[in-house]
Coordinates of N, CA and C in Angstrom, one line a residue:
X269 N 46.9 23.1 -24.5 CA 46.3 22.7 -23.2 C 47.4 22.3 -22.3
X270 N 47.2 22.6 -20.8 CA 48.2 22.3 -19.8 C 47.8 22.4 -18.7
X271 N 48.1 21.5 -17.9 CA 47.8 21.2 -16.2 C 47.5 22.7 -16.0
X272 N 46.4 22.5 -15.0 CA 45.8 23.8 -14.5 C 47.3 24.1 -13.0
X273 N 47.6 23.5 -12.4 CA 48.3 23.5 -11.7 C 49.7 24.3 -12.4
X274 N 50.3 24.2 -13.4 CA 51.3 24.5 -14.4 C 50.6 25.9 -15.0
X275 N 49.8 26.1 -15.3 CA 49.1 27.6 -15.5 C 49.6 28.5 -14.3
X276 N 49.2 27.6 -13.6 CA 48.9 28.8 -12.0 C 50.2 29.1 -11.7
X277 N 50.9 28.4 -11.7 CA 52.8 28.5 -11.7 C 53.3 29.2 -12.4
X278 N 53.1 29.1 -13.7 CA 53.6 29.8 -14.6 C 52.7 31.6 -14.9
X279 N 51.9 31.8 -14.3 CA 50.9 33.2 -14.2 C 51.5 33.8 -13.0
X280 N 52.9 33.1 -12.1 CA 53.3 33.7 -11.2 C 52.9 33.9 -9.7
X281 N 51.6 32.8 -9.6 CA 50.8 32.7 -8.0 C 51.3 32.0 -7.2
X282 N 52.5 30.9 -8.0 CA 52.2 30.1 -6.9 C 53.1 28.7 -7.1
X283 N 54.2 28.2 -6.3 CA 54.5 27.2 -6.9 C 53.7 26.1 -7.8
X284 N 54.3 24.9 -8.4 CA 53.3 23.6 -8.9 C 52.7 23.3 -7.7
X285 N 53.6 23.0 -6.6 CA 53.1 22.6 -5.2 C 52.3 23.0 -4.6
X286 N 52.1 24.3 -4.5 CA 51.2 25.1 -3.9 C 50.1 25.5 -4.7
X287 N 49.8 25.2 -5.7 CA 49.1 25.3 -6.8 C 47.6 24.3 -6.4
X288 N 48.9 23.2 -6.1 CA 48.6 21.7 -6.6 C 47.5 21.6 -4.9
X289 N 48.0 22.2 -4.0 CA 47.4 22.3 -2.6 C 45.8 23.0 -2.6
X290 N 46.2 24.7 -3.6 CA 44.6 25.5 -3.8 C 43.9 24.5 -4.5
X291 N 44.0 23.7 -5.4 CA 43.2 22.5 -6.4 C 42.6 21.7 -5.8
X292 N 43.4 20.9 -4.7 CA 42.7 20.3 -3.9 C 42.1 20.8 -2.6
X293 N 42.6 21.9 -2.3 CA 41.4 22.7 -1.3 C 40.2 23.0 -2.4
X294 N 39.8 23.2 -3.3 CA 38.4 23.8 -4.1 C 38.4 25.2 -4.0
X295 N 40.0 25.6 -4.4 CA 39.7 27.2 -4.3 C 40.0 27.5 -5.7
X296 N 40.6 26.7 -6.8 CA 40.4 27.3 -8.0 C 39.2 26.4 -9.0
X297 N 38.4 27.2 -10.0 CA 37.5 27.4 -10.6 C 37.8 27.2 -12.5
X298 N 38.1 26.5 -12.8 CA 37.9 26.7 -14.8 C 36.4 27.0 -14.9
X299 N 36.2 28.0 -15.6 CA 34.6 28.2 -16.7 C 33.9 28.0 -15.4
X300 N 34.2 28.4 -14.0 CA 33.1 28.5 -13.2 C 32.7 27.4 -12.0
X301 N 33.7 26.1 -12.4 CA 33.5 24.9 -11.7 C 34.6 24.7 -11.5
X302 N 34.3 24.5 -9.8 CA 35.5 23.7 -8.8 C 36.5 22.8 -9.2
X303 N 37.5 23.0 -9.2 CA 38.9 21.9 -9.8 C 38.8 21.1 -8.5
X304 N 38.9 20.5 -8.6 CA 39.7 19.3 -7.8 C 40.8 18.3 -7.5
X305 N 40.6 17.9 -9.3 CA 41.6 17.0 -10.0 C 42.8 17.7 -10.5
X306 N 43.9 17.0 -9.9 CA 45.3 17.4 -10.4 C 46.0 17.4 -11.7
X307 N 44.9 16.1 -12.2 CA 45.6 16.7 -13.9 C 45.0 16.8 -14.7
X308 N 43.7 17.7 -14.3 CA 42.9 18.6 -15.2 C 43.7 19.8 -16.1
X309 N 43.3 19.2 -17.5 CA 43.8 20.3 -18.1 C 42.9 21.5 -18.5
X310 N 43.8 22.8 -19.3 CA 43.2 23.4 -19.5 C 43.6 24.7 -20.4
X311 N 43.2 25.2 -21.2 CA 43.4 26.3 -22.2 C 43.8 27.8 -21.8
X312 N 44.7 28.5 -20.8 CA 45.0 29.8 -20.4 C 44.2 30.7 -21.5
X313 N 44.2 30.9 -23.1 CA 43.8 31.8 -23.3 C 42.3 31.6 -23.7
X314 N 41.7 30.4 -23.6 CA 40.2 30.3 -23.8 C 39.5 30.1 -22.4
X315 N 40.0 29.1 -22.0 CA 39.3 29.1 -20.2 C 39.3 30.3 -19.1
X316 N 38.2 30.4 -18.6 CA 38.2 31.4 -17.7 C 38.1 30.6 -16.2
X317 N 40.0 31.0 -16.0 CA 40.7 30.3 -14.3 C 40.5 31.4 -13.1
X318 N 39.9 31.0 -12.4 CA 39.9 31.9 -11.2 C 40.6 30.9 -10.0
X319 N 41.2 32.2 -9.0 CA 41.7 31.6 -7.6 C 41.5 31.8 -6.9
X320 N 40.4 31.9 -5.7 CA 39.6 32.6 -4.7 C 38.6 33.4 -5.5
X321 N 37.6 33.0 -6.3 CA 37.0 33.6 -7.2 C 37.9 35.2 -8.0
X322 N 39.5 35.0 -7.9 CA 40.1 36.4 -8.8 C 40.5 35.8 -10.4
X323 N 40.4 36.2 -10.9 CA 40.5 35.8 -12.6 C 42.3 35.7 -12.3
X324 N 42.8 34.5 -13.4 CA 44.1 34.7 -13.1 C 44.4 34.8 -14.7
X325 N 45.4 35.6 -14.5 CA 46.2 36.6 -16.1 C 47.5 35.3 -16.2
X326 N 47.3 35.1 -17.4 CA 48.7 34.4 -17.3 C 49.6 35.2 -18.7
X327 N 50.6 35.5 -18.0 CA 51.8 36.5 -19.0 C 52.4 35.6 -20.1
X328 N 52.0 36.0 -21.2 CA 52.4 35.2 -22.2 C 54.2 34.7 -22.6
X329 N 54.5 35.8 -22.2 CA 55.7 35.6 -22.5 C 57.1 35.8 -21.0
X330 N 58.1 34.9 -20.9 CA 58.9 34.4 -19.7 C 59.9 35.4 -19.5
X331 N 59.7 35.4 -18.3 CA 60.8 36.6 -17.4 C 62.5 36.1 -17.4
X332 N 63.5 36.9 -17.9 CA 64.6 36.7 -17.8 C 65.2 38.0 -17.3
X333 N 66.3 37.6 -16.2 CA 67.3 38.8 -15.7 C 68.8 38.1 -15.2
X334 N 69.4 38.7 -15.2 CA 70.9 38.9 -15.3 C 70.9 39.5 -13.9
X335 N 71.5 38.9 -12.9 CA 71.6 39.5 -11.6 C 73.3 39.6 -10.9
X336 N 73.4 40.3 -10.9 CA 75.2 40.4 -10.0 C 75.1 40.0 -8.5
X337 N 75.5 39.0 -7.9 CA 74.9 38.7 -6.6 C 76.3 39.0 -6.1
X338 N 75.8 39.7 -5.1 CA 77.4 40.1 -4.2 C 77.3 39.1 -2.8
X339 N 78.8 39.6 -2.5 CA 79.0 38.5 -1.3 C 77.9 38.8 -0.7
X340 N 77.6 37.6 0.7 CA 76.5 38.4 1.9 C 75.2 37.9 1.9
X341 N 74.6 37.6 0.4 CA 73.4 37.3 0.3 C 73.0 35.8 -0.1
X342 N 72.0 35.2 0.1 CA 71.5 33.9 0.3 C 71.2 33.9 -1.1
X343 N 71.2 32.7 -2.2 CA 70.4 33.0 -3.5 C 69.2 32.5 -2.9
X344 N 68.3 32.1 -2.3 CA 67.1 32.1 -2.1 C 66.1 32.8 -2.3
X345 N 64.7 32.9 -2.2 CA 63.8 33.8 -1.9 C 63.1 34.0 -0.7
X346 N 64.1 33.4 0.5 CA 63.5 33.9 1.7 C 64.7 32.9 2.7
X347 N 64.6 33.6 4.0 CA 65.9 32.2 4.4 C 65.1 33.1 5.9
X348 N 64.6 31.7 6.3 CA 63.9 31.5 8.1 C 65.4 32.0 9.0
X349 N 66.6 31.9 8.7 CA 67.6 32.6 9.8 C 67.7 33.9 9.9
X350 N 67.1 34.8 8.8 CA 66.8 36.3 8.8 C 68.2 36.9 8.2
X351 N 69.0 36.1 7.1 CA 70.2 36.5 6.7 C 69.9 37.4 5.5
X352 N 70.1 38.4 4.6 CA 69.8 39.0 3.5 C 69.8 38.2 2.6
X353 N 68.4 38.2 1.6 CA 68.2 37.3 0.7 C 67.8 37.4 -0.6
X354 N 67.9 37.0 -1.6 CA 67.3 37.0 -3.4 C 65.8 38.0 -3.3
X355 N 65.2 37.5 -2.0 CA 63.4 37.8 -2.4 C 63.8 39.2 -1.8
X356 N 64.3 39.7 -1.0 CA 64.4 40.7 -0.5 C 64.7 41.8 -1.7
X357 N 65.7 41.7 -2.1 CA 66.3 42.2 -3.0 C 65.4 42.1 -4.2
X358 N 64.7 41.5 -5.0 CA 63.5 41.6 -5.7 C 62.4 42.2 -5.3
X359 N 61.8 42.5 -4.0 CA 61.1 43.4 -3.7 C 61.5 44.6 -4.1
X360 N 62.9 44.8 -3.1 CA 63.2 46.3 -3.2 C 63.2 47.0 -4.7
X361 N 63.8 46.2 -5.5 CA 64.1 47.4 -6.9 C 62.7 46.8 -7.4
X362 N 61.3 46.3 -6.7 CA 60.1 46.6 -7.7 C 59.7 45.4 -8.8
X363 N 60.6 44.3 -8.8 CA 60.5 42.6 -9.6 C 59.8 42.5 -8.8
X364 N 57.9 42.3 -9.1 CA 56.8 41.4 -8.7 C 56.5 40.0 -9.1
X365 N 56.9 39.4 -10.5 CA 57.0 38.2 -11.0 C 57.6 37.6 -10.5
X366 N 56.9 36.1 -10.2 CA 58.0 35.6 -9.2 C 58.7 34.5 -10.0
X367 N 59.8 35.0 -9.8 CA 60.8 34.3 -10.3 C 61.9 33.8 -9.6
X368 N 63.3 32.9 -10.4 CA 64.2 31.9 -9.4 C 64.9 32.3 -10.0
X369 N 65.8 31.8 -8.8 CA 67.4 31.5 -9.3 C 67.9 30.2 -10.2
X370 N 68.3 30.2 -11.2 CA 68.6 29.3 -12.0 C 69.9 28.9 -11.5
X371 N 70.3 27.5 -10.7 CA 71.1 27.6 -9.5 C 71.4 28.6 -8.6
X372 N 73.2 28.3 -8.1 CA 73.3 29.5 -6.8 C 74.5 29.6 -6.7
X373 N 74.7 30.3 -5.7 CA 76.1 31.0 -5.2 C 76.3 30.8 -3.8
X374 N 77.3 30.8 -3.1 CA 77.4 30.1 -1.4 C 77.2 32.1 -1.0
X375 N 77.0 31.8 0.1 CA 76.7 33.3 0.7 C 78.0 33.9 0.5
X376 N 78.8 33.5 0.6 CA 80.3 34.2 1.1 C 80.8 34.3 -0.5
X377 N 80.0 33.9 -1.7 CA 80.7 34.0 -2.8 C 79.9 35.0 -4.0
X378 N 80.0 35.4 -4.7 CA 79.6 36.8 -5.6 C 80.1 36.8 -7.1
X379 N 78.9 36.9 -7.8 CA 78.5 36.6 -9.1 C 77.5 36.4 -10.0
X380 N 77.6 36.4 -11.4 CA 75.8 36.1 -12.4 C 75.2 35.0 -12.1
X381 N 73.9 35.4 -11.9 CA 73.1 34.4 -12.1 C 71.9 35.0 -12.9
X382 N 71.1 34.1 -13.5 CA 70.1 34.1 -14.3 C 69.4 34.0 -13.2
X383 N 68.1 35.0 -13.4 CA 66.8 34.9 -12.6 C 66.0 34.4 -13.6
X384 N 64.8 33.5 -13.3 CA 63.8 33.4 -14.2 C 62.1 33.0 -14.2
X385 N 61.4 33.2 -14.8 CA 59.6 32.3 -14.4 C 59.8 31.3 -15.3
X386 N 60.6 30.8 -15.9 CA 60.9 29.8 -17.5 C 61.4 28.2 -16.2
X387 N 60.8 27.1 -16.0 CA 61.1 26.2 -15.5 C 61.8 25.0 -16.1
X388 N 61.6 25.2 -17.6 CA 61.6 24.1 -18.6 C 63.3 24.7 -18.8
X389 N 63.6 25.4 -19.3 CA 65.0 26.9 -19.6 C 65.9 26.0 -18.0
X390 N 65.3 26.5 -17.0 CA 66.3 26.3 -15.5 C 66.5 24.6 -15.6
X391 N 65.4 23.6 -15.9 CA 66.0 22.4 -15.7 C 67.2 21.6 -16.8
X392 N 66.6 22.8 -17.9 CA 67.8 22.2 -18.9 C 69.0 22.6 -18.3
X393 N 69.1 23.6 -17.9 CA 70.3 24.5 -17.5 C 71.0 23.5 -16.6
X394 N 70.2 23.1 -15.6 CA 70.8 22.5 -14.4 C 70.6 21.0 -14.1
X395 N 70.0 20.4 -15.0 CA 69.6 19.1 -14.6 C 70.4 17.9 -15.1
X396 N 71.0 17.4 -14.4 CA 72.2 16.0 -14.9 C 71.3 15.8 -16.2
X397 N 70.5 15.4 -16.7 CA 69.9 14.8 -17.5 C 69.9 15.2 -19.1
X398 N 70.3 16.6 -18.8 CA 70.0 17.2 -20.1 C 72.1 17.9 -20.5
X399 N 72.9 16.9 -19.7 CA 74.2 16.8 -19.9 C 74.8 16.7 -21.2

């Protein structure tokens, strides 16, 4: 069992935060009844989750890629100054799961990074905490 908000994230719809926003609008649904509560949990392969009444699929298993990021580009998935970016480049070559950068690279600098949907994997990776 796990936060219906954490489902939704990890099925690829949607940040925790944005998740956490459809929950409290009453646009997603377990077994047919309006979520509301944020830390309602719930069963992905026994409960039936919908989001705007669409059934949501959650991919059992986590997305990992190996990315060569050349000079030029933003590791983001979107950048409001219109400069070439991570999301852009996951469109084009056809990556629909949405996935991150497991840190980053400065625009003017070029190199691996891990892309991933694995959140638990990216904070170990990068979080003072797990030093």
């Amino acid at each position: 069992m796990e936060r219906v908000q954490k489902i939704l994230a990890r099925a690829g719809l949607a940040s925790r935060r944005e998740a956490e926003r459809w929950i409290l609008e009453g646009r997603v649904r377990v077994n047919g009844v309006v979520v509301r509560e944020l830390g309602l949990k719930a069963d992905p392969a026994r409960d039936k989750i919908q989001v705007d009444h669409k059934p949501v699929r959650v991919a059992p298993e986590r997305r990992y890629y190996l990315f060569h990021k050349p000079v030029g580009l933003i590791t983001s998935l979107g950048d409001p100054r219109g400069r070439p970016h991570l999301g852009e480049y996951l469109e084009r070559v056809g990556i629909r799961e949405r996935v991150f950068p497991v840190g980053r690279l400065d625009f003017n600098s070029s190199g691996l990074l891990l892309l991933t949907d694995d959140g638990e994997l990216s904070a170990r990776l990068t979080h003072p905490r797990y030093r």
